[in-house]
Amino acid sequence: MLLNTLDAMTENHVYQQSGGDSTASHDNLSKAKDHAAKQLDPERLRWPQIAGEGSSLNRPGAEQPNASSRAGSLNTIGELSSVVNLAQGGGASGLVGHMSEVAWIDQAFAVVRGRPDATRPRLLTSGVLDPHVFSATNFIYFVDDNEVLAVNEDRIDPYQRPSFSRSLILTEAYFHALQGAFPFVVRDEFLANLFDMSTPQHSWRGRRQLAKANMIWAIGSKWLEMTGMNGEALSPTDTHPHYYARARALGLDHRVVFDHPNIDQVQAMGLLALYLLFNGSVTRAWNTLGCAIRHATALGLHLQVTDPSVSNEDLRRRARTWYSLYSLEVLISEITGRPKSISVSDVTAPIDLLAGPASGSTRSTSLDDSTRSVPPVPISTTQVGEPILLEISRKAWLEHLKLMQNNNTATSSSSSSSLSPGLTIGDDDDHAIPTTYLPQRLHLCLLSDKIARQLYSGTNDPSWLGLQRRIHDLEAELRRWVETLPENLSPASSPAGRGDEFLNPRIRIELAMYYHSLQMILYRPCLCANSAEAEAVESREFNHRAARACVLGALSMLALLPDVPTIKEIYRLLPWWSLLHFVAQASAVLHLELAIDAQHFEGEVDKLVESVAKAMRYLHCMAGASLSAYRAWKIFRVLLNEVSRRYHNMDLNDFAQDAPRPHGWTEEVEKVMCVWPTD
């Protein structure tokens, strides 16, 4: 078998494994569920009407007398409601802005617990400290899933590497897991340089390259662990904390301020920020990313280059690096609600460069495609290195996936099921990532940034009419994105030809979920109880439709997900890096609508409760392997209990009373983390 012979092929060659135990461990894949993929069938995926029942929100009319934007749910924008601290820097400590779902959770608790003026106009001015005890920081659910410093970098060999075959699997896992969303590194280029790192290189350049490689392997290892695809005979040092420890020993450390890095180091810092975010270490990721953005700005990566001596390849590399940092900054801003360190008005780097030939990984294949040759790529052999290396890596990955499928087949007779094209659980490896995906995804990031600046910054027109007009204009931009989305990226599209049938189906799901996330963020200011008595009819109608659109965004997002989740399947089929964030957003919106007595969904409470149950199932499913998901589940379970008291016939018998406790959640952690105020 290829995997068994790779190490023998390289044992006496330039690539040597410098240590590591071969103690066997076995981690089978979870059962493949027929219904999971059926729930993700393209026929089920449709773009809903943004504004609820109508095609578009009517432009707001006359304003109610003396109404400010404080009359809505964003009545404290620009104010610090309570002094915050960064504690030990774990999880997502620190300030939480109104754009974050954490603030939405706080708002729902405020309503059900009867906080004065929870949804009424307030007369505070910007900068005033609000002494209310209900601080959103009490409901931050992100926790460090693993102690990032658990492995002492001073006691390991920084030049130790996984076996050659294992390094290929970890590399392919990394590029498969991220599906081109954050293209800090291009697959073919990285693999072409893999042989260059075959022997210890003590130069600074060699150390930096190996540090970056260790971060790629750390992310790949974490995703394989999450999906149950690590395989057998792993070394005790073949874990993502060990790979990060080696990166720290080589100089890539979130505690260290970097001095004059080049573009390679900026990419490595971006990878480090990704890894920290995936670990739930949001504050550390935010700090590391901010440092990387400063260095990227100093290198001028945000600017258009007119120097004719710069090659097209270097231009694309600069654009990929910059916009990867930017899209990650947008995601963390959505999670925390904090302002960004990037001003788009200063950015001139062409987005069109992202659609170039090296914008992401090349097309690979499905499990039954192991005999097919490597597809041609639109770059020369000298750019990607020896083609044989790419072929070896691809076949190693396919063989690993086939082994995982065989292990699953041995424990489940339903693993080889007939599912929708491109959505099978057993062979959901990398299909083609179209060159249009990254620019379209980035356009949503730009819209998110614009929404944050125009609705959540606290520096715009304070009138409610001004807020409504901005929502109307932003809604039009979001609708234009849907209308101009290439057909092969639409979730409603189905494979039409030879090219489309090999497109990665996960990118359509990710775009659809991100779109619904932006719906919730855009219309969230209107999701509040009716409070202005003198409100004009047109304004009241606008608020009602926008509030419904916000809730419909949550309902539509949850409708995309399989009804019965299994942990290893959802991390393979769904955007795992933001899944908890997306589910928490939807759950917060639904709980808030229920907290205000479902004013915008009268007679449809059962529909809301059904979707809340689905969101809770997903949090329950993720809780056993994630401290962050477990804490989120506990917060929403308390909120659900309190919301249910507002309804005489809300049946919670089908809701789990407790979730599986993840490793690392101790009684001490319980006392420290579960300190949110009680009624």
XYZ file of C-alpha atoms in Angstrom:
679
model
C 0.000 0.000 0.000
C 1.157 3.526 -0.759
C 1.101 4.749 2.833
C 3.105 1.753 4.017
C 5.765 2.239 1.371
C 6.185 6.013 1.489
C 8.357 6.009 4.590
C 10.441 3.160 3.229
C 10.892 5.126 0.009
C 12.135 8.155 1.927
C 13.877 6.476 4.870
C 17.260 6.581 3.140
C 16.396 9.670 1.115
C 16.565 13.306 2.114
C 13.372 13.280 4.201
C 14.037 11.739 7.627
C 11.730 11.450 10.606
C 13.615 12.725 13.617
C 11.852 10.892 16.351
C 8.403 10.053 17.638
C 6.690 7.002 19.024
C 4.572 4.693 16.889
C 2.172 3.685 19.619
C -1.026 2.536 18.002
C -4.289 4.334 18.541
C -7.525 3.756 16.704
C -10.219 6.300 16.018
C -12.982 5.164 13.708
C -15.245 7.448 11.778
C -18.751 8.005 13.065
C -21.662 6.277 11.375
C -22.655 7.748 8.070
C -26.239 8.948 8.173
C -28.368 8.824 5.048
C -30.626 11.536 6.261
C -27.718 13.914 6.912
C -26.823 14.240 3.267
C -30.467 14.216 2.240
C -30.957 17.247 4.459
C -28.134 18.893 2.517
C -29.554 17.998 -0.888
C -29.344 20.941 -3.291
C -33.090 20.726 -3.837
C -33.570 21.775 -0.183
C -31.266 24.760 -0.417
C -33.049 27.904 -1.569
C -32.452 31.600 -1.108
C -35.421 32.875 0.950
C -36.970 36.283 0.567
C -34.808 38.631 2.581
C -37.639 40.752 3.895
C -39.984 38.016 4.942
C -43.194 37.904 2.953
C -42.249 40.612 0.429
C -39.506 40.822 -2.148
C -37.742 43.761 -0.520
C -38.229 46.062 2.411
C -40.109 49.166 1.454
C -38.068 52.288 1.858
C -38.877 53.760 5.282
C -41.238 56.661 5.326
C -41.876 59.443 7.785
C -40.093 59.284 11.074
C -41.854 59.182 14.405
C -41.380 62.377 16.441
C -38.122 62.626 18.403
C -37.273 58.991 17.789
C -33.618 58.101 17.995
C -31.905 54.834 17.227
C -31.950 54.233 20.978
C -35.577 53.276 20.564
C -34.511 49.999 19.082
C -32.427 47.159 20.379
C -29.157 49.070 19.915
C -29.948 51.674 22.529
C -26.460 51.713 24.061
C -24.210 51.887 21.011
C -21.144 53.953 21.843
C -21.502 53.301 25.572
C -19.568 51.039 27.910
C -22.214 49.384 30.074
C -19.679 47.994 32.547
C -15.939 48.035 33.020
C -14.301 44.955 31.530
C -10.966 43.242 31.987
C -9.017 40.686 29.994
C -8.578 38.196 32.865
C -5.931 35.688 31.739
C -6.590 36.234 28.058
C -8.322 32.905 27.556
C -11.420 32.353 25.454
C -12.939 35.628 24.255
C -12.331 37.846 27.263
C -12.813 41.584 27.053
C -15.264 43.963 25.436
C -18.288 42.579 23.603
C -19.927 44.819 21.004
C -23.561 44.919 19.897
C -22.795 43.090 16.654
C -21.859 39.955 18.607
C -24.392 37.241 19.333
C -23.131 37.394 22.930
C -24.741 40.838 23.216
C -27.936 39.388 21.757
C -27.949 36.702 24.448
C -27.503 39.405 27.069
C -30.446 41.314 25.574
C -32.673 38.240 25.743
C -31.777 37.690 29.401
C -32.444 41.373 30.084
C -35.941 41.079 28.618
C -37.006 37.914 30.419
C -35.547 39.121 33.710
C -37.293 42.460 33.463
C -34.291 44.763 33.360
C -35.585 48.343 33.333
C -35.789 49.805 29.843
C -34.475 46.605 28.270
C -36.261 47.396 25.015
C -37.368 50.971 25.653
C -35.730 54.260 24.586
C -32.909 55.383 26.852
C -31.469 58.847 27.425
C -27.861 57.942 28.126
C -25.151 59.726 26.187
C -22.140 58.193 24.540
C -19.357 57.365 26.964
C -21.558 57.043 30.052
C -20.911 53.980 32.195
C -24.092 52.002 32.815
C -24.118 50.379 36.257
C -26.494 47.576 35.191
C -25.288 44.229 36.476
C -26.379 42.491 33.269
C -23.110 42.650 31.355
C -22.741 40.827 28.062
C -19.333 39.623 29.199
C -21.131 37.244 31.552
C -22.370 35.301 28.542
C -19.160 34.919 26.548
C -19.143 31.245 25.680
C -15.756 30.851 24.018
C -13.284 28.870 26.114
C -9.831 27.529 25.293
C -10.690 23.982 24.243
C -7.068 22.958 24.783
C -4.435 24.685 26.868
C -2.294 26.161 24.118
C 0.824 25.960 26.285
C 0.193 22.413 27.492
C 3.361 21.178 25.756
C 6.546 22.857 26.957
C 8.452 24.057 23.912
C 11.702 24.029 25.907
C 11.549 20.254 26.328
C 10.998 19.148 22.748
C 13.094 18.918 19.624
C 11.940 21.796 17.408
C 13.299 20.041 14.323
C 11.318 16.852 14.884
C 8.899 16.198 12.052
C 6.181 13.680 11.354
C 7.002 10.896 8.949
C 6.870 11.903 5.313
C 3.600 10.064 4.723
C 2.060 11.617 7.824
C 3.193 15.095 6.780
C 1.425 14.621 3.447
C -1.803 13.539 5.150
C -1.684 16.473 7.581
C -0.986 18.877 4.731
C -3.830 17.572 2.583
C -6.126 17.601 5.625
C -5.350 21.276 6.186
C -6.197 22.315 2.643
C -9.276 20.098 2.566
C -10.572 21.414 5.891
C -10.318 25.092 4.962
C -11.619 24.575 1.393
C -9.864 27.717 0.159
C -11.547 30.120 2.596
C -8.264 31.441 4.044
C -5.614 30.925 1.336
C -2.545 32.023 3.274
C -0.658 29.198 1.584
C -1.194 27.488 -1.777
C -1.198 23.700 -1.692
C 1.027 23.056 -4.697
C 3.644 25.569 -3.614
C 3.774 24.201 -0.082
C 4.130 20.606 -1.252
C 6.827 21.630 -3.708
C 8.813 23.082 -0.802
C 8.281 20.066 1.426
C 11.462 18.354 0.269
C 13.407 21.534 0.994
C 12.504 21.098 4.666
C 13.624 17.470 4.662
C 16.774 17.988 6.716
C 17.268 20.279 9.707
C 17.946 23.838 8.601
C 19.224 26.058 11.381
C 19.167 29.241 9.343
C 16.517 31.790 10.202
C 14.841 31.174 6.870
C 14.745 27.429 7.487
C 13.359 27.896 11.002
C 10.627 30.190 9.743
C 9.595 27.804 6.990
C 9.455 24.890 9.404
C 7.473 26.948 11.924
C 4.892 27.746 9.246
C 4.752 24.079 8.251
C 4.121 23.102 11.874
C 1.137 25.461 12.028
C -0.297 23.880 8.875
C 0.186 20.446 10.420
C -1.320 21.632 13.726
C -4.521 22.780 12.006
C -4.663 19.628 9.889
C -4.166 17.481 12.987
C -6.907 19.300 14.904
C -9.405 18.857 12.083
C -8.574 15.153 11.711
C -9.070 14.774 15.453
C -12.429 16.572 15.331
C -13.680 14.415 12.453
C -12.343 11.123 13.796
C -10.031 10.630 10.828
C -6.671 10.569 12.568
C -6.114 6.935 11.704
C -3.994 4.342 13.458
C -0.520 4.096 14.960
C -0.176 7.754 15.905
C 2.863 8.883 17.836
C 2.179 10.467 21.252
C 3.827 13.578 19.831
C 1.613 13.593 16.739
C -0.918 16.047 18.189
C -1.737 19.629 17.374
C -0.409 20.964 20.729
C 2.951 19.372 19.921
C 3.055 20.934 16.474
C 2.326 24.344 17.937
C 4.977 23.801 20.625
C 7.542 23.136 17.887
C 6.422 26.271 16.080
C 6.944 28.245 19.305
C 10.390 26.748 19.741
C 11.156 27.914 16.210
C 10.030 31.462 16.969
C 6.311 31.522 16.084
C 4.705 32.319 19.442
C 1.520 34.251 20.240
C 3.260 35.741 23.307
C 6.087 37.259 21.268
C 6.118 40.565 19.392
C 7.575 39.957 15.946
C 10.285 42.254 14.630
C 10.165 43.248 10.953
C 8.686 40.037 9.497
C 8.577 39.323 5.792
C 5.516 38.067 3.930
C 6.276 34.443 4.881
C 6.195 35.343 8.558
C 3.014 37.367 8.111
C 1.415 34.278 6.566
C 2.677 32.206 9.496
C 1.157 34.690 11.946
C -2.128 34.421 10.070
C -1.984 30.633 10.371
C -1.269 30.987 14.082
C -4.294 33.268 14.494
C -6.409 30.677 12.669
C -5.206 27.910 14.963
C -5.903 29.959 18.086
C -9.402 30.798 16.828
C -10.126 27.139 16.093
C -9.077 26.379 19.675
C -11.567 28.880 21.086
C -8.706 31.214 22.075
C -10.440 34.194 20.486
C -8.626 36.908 22.428
C -5.221 35.457 21.622
C -6.257 35.084 17.974
C -7.473 38.691 17.906
C -4.189 39.996 19.327
C -2.028 37.865 17.037
C -4.057 38.848 13.999
C -3.835 42.522 14.876
C -0.056 42.254 14.979
C -0.037 40.434 11.626
C -2.220 43.134 10.058
C 0.132 45.861 11.284
C 3.089 44.094 9.683
C 1.123 43.416 6.487
C 0.263 47.106 6.284
C 3.915 48.003 6.800
C 4.757 45.724 3.864
C 2.127 47.498 1.758
C 0.127 44.340 1.126
C -3.076 46.384 1.192
C -2.031 48.492 -1.780
C -2.135 47.983 -5.512
C 1.368 47.394 -6.885
C 2.316 49.215 -10.074
C 5.968 48.161 -10.133
C 6.359 46.255 -13.442
C 9.179 44.159 -11.983
C 6.774 42.392 -9.600
C 5.568 39.130 -11.112
C 1.921 38.136 -11.368
C 2.613 35.283 -8.983
C 3.924 37.695 -6.339
C 0.961 40.012 -6.896
C -1.456 37.151 -6.278
C 0.481 36.066 -3.224
C 0.302 39.546 -1.730
C -3.449 39.769 -2.410
C -4.133 36.303 -0.991
C -2.212 37.088 2.175
C -3.876 40.453 2.715
C -7.438 39.350 2.082
C -6.974 36.199 4.169
C -6.025 38.445 7.078
C -8.979 40.711 6.310
C -11.581 37.936 6.129
C -10.281 36.478 9.393
C -10.467 39.932 10.971
C -14.097 40.221 9.844
C -14.976 36.842 11.369
C -13.426 37.704 14.732
C -15.166 41.087 14.643
C -18.507 39.344 14.100
C -17.799 37.062 17.069
C -16.654 39.790 19.459
C -18.503 42.811 18.088
C -15.290 44.856 18.239
C -14.111 47.406 15.660
C -11.661 46.227 13.030
C -8.085 47.379 12.675
C -8.483 47.576 8.884
C -10.134 50.523 7.150
C -11.354 49.477 3.719
C -11.005 53.058 2.526
C -7.236 52.560 2.688
C -7.227 49.282 0.737
C -6.551 49.269 -2.999
C -5.228 45.728 -3.524
C -7.298 44.313 -6.432
C -9.735 41.595 -5.436
C -9.579 40.300 -9.009
C -6.161 38.844 -8.205
C -7.888 36.295 -5.957
C -9.439 34.689 -9.024
C -5.995 33.979 -10.476
C -4.671 30.489 -11.114
C -3.051 30.159 -7.702
C -6.009 31.351 -5.645
C -6.504 28.048 -3.886
C -5.861 24.349 -3.945
C -6.230 22.461 -7.193
C -8.975 20.006 -7.827
C -8.608 16.601 -6.287
C -11.001 13.716 -6.395
C -13.537 11.463 -4.758
C -12.692 8.178 -3.086
C -13.352 6.084 -6.162
C -10.980 8.285 -8.168
C -7.699 6.867 -6.890
C -6.537 5.773 -10.320
C -7.147 9.082 -12.064
C -4.093 11.200 -12.814
C -3.541 14.623 -11.308
C -5.659 17.193 -13.167
C -3.691 19.814 -15.101
C -3.122 23.065 -13.266
C -2.774 26.477 -14.892
C 0.775 27.021 -13.617
C 4.067 25.709 -14.856
C 5.987 22.762 -13.446
C 8.726 25.071 -12.274
C 6.196 26.869 -10.092
C 4.848 23.787 -8.360
C 7.941 21.608 -8.174
C 8.108 17.979 -9.192
C 4.681 16.747 -10.405
C 5.443 13.363 -8.910
C 5.340 14.869 -5.428
C 1.855 16.238 -6.027
C 0.758 12.842 -7.320
C 2.245 11.046 -4.308
C 0.565 13.458 -1.896
C -2.785 13.150 -3.618
C -2.688 9.373 -3.649
C -1.599 9.281 -0.006
C -4.613 11.397 0.938
C -6.994 9.240 -1.102
C -5.609 6.100 0.457
C -6.031 7.567 3.930
C -9.653 8.491 3.192
C -10.318 5.060 1.768
C -8.883 3.487 4.915
C -11.156 5.656 7.040
C -14.151 4.650 4.925
C -13.273 0.970 5.283
C -13.052 1.356 9.049
C -16.449 2.993 9.047
C -17.900 0.270 6.820
C -16.762 -2.352 9.290
C -18.887 -0.772 12.010
C -21.844 0.453 9.976
C -23.751 -1.252 7.221
C -25.183 2.080 6.106
C -21.875 3.701 5.252
C -22.169 3.061 1.528
C -25.465 4.785 1.022
C -26.980 6.365 -2.040
C -26.824 10.076 -1.446
C -26.984 13.274 -3.439
C -24.142 13.926 -5.891
C -21.213 15.621 -4.219
C -22.789 15.450 -0.755
C -21.854 11.944 0.312
C -20.380 11.607 3.745
C -17.924 8.892 2.846
C -16.268 10.687 -0.043
C -16.577 14.382 0.641
C -12.946 15.094 -0.135
C -11.788 18.096 -2.141
C -13.679 18.650 -5.337
C -12.861 21.737 -7.340
C -12.779 25.104 -5.617
C -13.944 27.479 -8.377
C -11.976 30.663 -8.814
C -15.180 32.647 -8.213
C -15.637 31.298 -4.668
C -13.069 33.411 -2.856
C -14.104 36.770 -4.419
C -17.773 36.006 -3.668
C -16.961 35.071 -0.089
C -14.866 38.182 0.277
C -17.774 40.278 -1.002
C -19.822 39.004 1.952
C -16.944 39.966 4.252
C -16.987 43.470 2.782
C -20.748 43.663 3.337
C -20.289 42.531 6.933
C -17.697 45.251 7.423
C -20.029 47.842 5.912
C -22.919 46.723 8.122
C -20.704 47.033 11.182
C -19.590 50.549 10.247
C -23.036 51.848 9.326
C -25.197 50.160 11.963
C -23.027 49.240 14.934
C -20.307 51.884 15.195
C -22.321 54.459 17.153
C -20.941 57.319 15.038
C -23.685 57.581 12.399
C -26.980 59.461 12.167
C -28.585 58.800 15.573
C -32.160 59.042 14.282
C -34.205 55.886 13.871
C -35.171 56.971 10.363
C -31.487 57.257 9.471
C -30.904 53.746 10.769
C -33.837 52.400 8.762
C -32.538 54.022 5.588
C -29.105 52.496 6.073
C -30.666 49.084 6.636
C -32.707 49.518 3.454
C -29.629 50.401 1.389
C -27.553 47.568 2.835
C -30.406 45.150 2.203
C -30.308 46.160 -1.451
C -26.583 45.386 -1.591
C -27.126 41.984 -0.001
C -29.855 41.245 -2.514
C -27.587 42.237 -5.397
C -25.017 39.757 -4.133
C -27.624 36.992 -4.311
C -28.792 38.032 -7.764
C -25.277 38.144 -9.219
C -24.005 34.992 -7.526
C -22.656 32.537 -10.130
C -25.061 29.668 -10.626
C -22.539 27.034 -9.639
C -22.170 28.683 -6.212
C -25.887 28.923 -5.520
C -27.197 26.293 -3.079
C -30.197 25.831 -5.351
C -28.030 24.778 -8.296
C -27.455 21.172 -9.250
C -24.551 19.665 -11.194
C -25.205 20.396 -14.831
C -22.110 19.182 -16.563
C -18.744 17.604 -16.301
C -17.243 20.686 -14.709
C -19.938 21.431 -12.137
C -20.312 17.886 -10.886
C -16.811 18.007 -9.407
C -17.315 21.307 -7.582
C -16.900 21.129 -3.836
C -20.452 21.153 -2.417
C -19.306 22.475 0.941
C -18.526 25.900 -0.478
C -22.182 26.407 -1.442
C -23.287 25.462 2.063
C -20.726 27.803 3.626
C -21.783 30.732 1.449
C -25.455 30.103 2.236
C -24.806 29.967 5.990
C -22.710 33.133 5.858
C -25.448 34.880 3.890
C -28.046 34.009 6.539
C -25.625 35.134 9.245
C -25.429 38.560 7.601
C -29.221 38.673 7.401
C -29.381 38.332 11.172
C -26.687 40.959 11.720
C -28.307 43.398 9.272
C -31.851 43.222 10.629
C -30.989 42.651 14.288
C -31.457 46.357 15.268
C -35.175 46.034 14.464
C -35.676 42.878 16.515
C -37.152 44.503 19.587
C -40.502 45.094 21.206
C -42.637 47.920 19.844
C -41.873 50.838 22.119
C -42.373 54.198 20.391
C -45.992 55.163 20.867
C -45.874 57.939 18.249
C -44.218 55.791 15.606
C -45.407 56.391 12.068
C -47.238 53.597 10.272
C -44.560 53.267 7.586
C -41.832 53.062 10.194
C -43.710 50.479 12.238
C -44.259 48.333 9.144
C -40.586 48.588 8.232
C -39.543 47.528 11.737
C -41.922 44.583 11.704
C -40.755 43.276 8.341
C -37.096 43.742 9.203
C -37.557 41.930 12.503
C -39.219 39.048 10.682
C -36.362 39.006 8.185
C -33.886 38.698 11.056
C -35.726 35.718 12.507
C -36.221 34.193 9.060
C -32.453 34.377 8.619
C -32.063 32.243 11.736
C -34.761 29.808 10.627
C -33.256 29.513 7.142
C -29.760 28.889 8.450
C -30.919 26.096 10.735
C -32.995 24.628 7.894
C -29.752 24.055 5.982
C -28.476 21.681 8.657
C -29.218 17.950 8.960
C -32.007 17.325 11.468
C -30.020 14.834 13.549
C -26.385 15.901 13.889
C -23.407 13.655 14.563
C -20.230 15.375 15.620
C -17.846 13.902 13.061
C -20.226 14.373 10.150
C -21.048 18.020 10.764
C -17.374 18.937 10.999
C -16.817 17.273 7.633
C -19.841 18.690 5.810
C -20.268 22.132 7.352
C -18.000 25.182 7.863
C -16.507 23.841 11.073
C -14.430 26.958 11.837
C -17.564 29.093 12.293
C -20.272 26.492 12.967
C -20.559 27.227 16.695
C -20.711 30.963 15.972
C -23.437 30.485 13.349
C -25.560 28.197 15.540
C -25.202 30.542 18.518
C -26.277 33.481 16.337
C -29.421 31.685 15.207
C -30.218 30.476 18.710
C -29.778 33.964 20.182
C -32.129 35.504 17.600
C -34.819 32.880 18.190
C -34.589 33.183 21.972
C -34.815 36.966 21.724
C -37.938 36.768 19.548
C -39.508 34.376 22.051
C -38.456 36.667 24.908
C -40.463 39.547 23.408
C -43.506 37.272 23.185
C -43.016 36.428 19.504
C -44.493 39.777 18.496
C -43.336 39.303 14.909
C -44.393 35.640 14.685
C -47.796 35.579 16.304
C -49.344 32.157 15.933
C -46.004 30.680 14.841
C -44.416 29.973 18.210
C -44.286 26.250 17.476
C -42.133 26.947 14.420
C -39.721 28.968 16.538
C -39.547 26.346 19.270
C -38.900 23.621 16.709
C -35.894 25.523 15.378
C -34.680 26.303 18.884
C -34.758 22.572 19.544
C -32.607 21.988 16.469
C -30.083 24.602 17.540
C -29.929 23.045 20.993
C -29.338 19.611 19.444
C -26.345 20.983 17.582
C -24.914 22.616 20.695
C -25.545 19.379 22.588
C -23.800 17.424 19.831
C -20.720 19.665 19.842
C -20.566 19.987 23.632
C -18.922 16.631 24.278
C -15.784 17.639 22.368
C -15.702 21.397 22.946
C -15.577 23.438 26.128
C -16.909 26.428 24.191
C -19.909 24.513 22.843
C -20.599 23.049 26.293
C -20.631 26.492 27.888
C -22.836 27.822 25.070
C -25.263 24.952 25.627
C -25.430 25.675 29.364
C -26.078 29.388 28.774
C -28.854 28.743 26.262
C -30.378 26.034 28.474
C -30.748 28.549 31.307
C -32.152 31.123 28.880
C -34.583 28.588 27.428
C -35.921 27.741 30.879
C -36.554 31.398 31.630
C -38.088 32.146 28.235
C -40.429 29.156 28.528
C -42.047 30.670 31.632
C -43.608 33.310 29.395
C -45.645 30.611 27.633
C -48.252 28.390 29.239
C -47.952 25.496 26.805
C -44.257 25.386 25.858
C -43.207 21.761 26.266
C -39.530 21.256 27.089
C -39.727 17.508 27.638
C -37.893 16.844 24.378
C -35.005 19.114 25.366
C -32.035 17.453 27.029
C -31.537 18.419 30.656
C -27.771 18.142 30.421
C -25.086 17.794 27.786
C -22.071 15.486 27.726
C -19.291 17.102 29.706
C -16.136 17.587 27.623
C -12.672 16.640 28.755
C -11.182 19.475 30.768
C -14.443 20.758 32.223
C -13.893 20.310 35.945
C -15.782 21.459 39.012
C -13.265 24.287 39.342
C -13.973 25.373 35.771
C -17.700 25.151 36.496
C -17.350 27.586 39.387
C -15.259 30.023 37.383
C -17.109 29.900 34.063
C -20.741 29.541 35.116
C -21.054 32.838 36.954
C -23.706 34.559 34.855
C -26.321 36.371 36.914
C -29.414 34.413 37.903
C -32.883 35.731 38.409
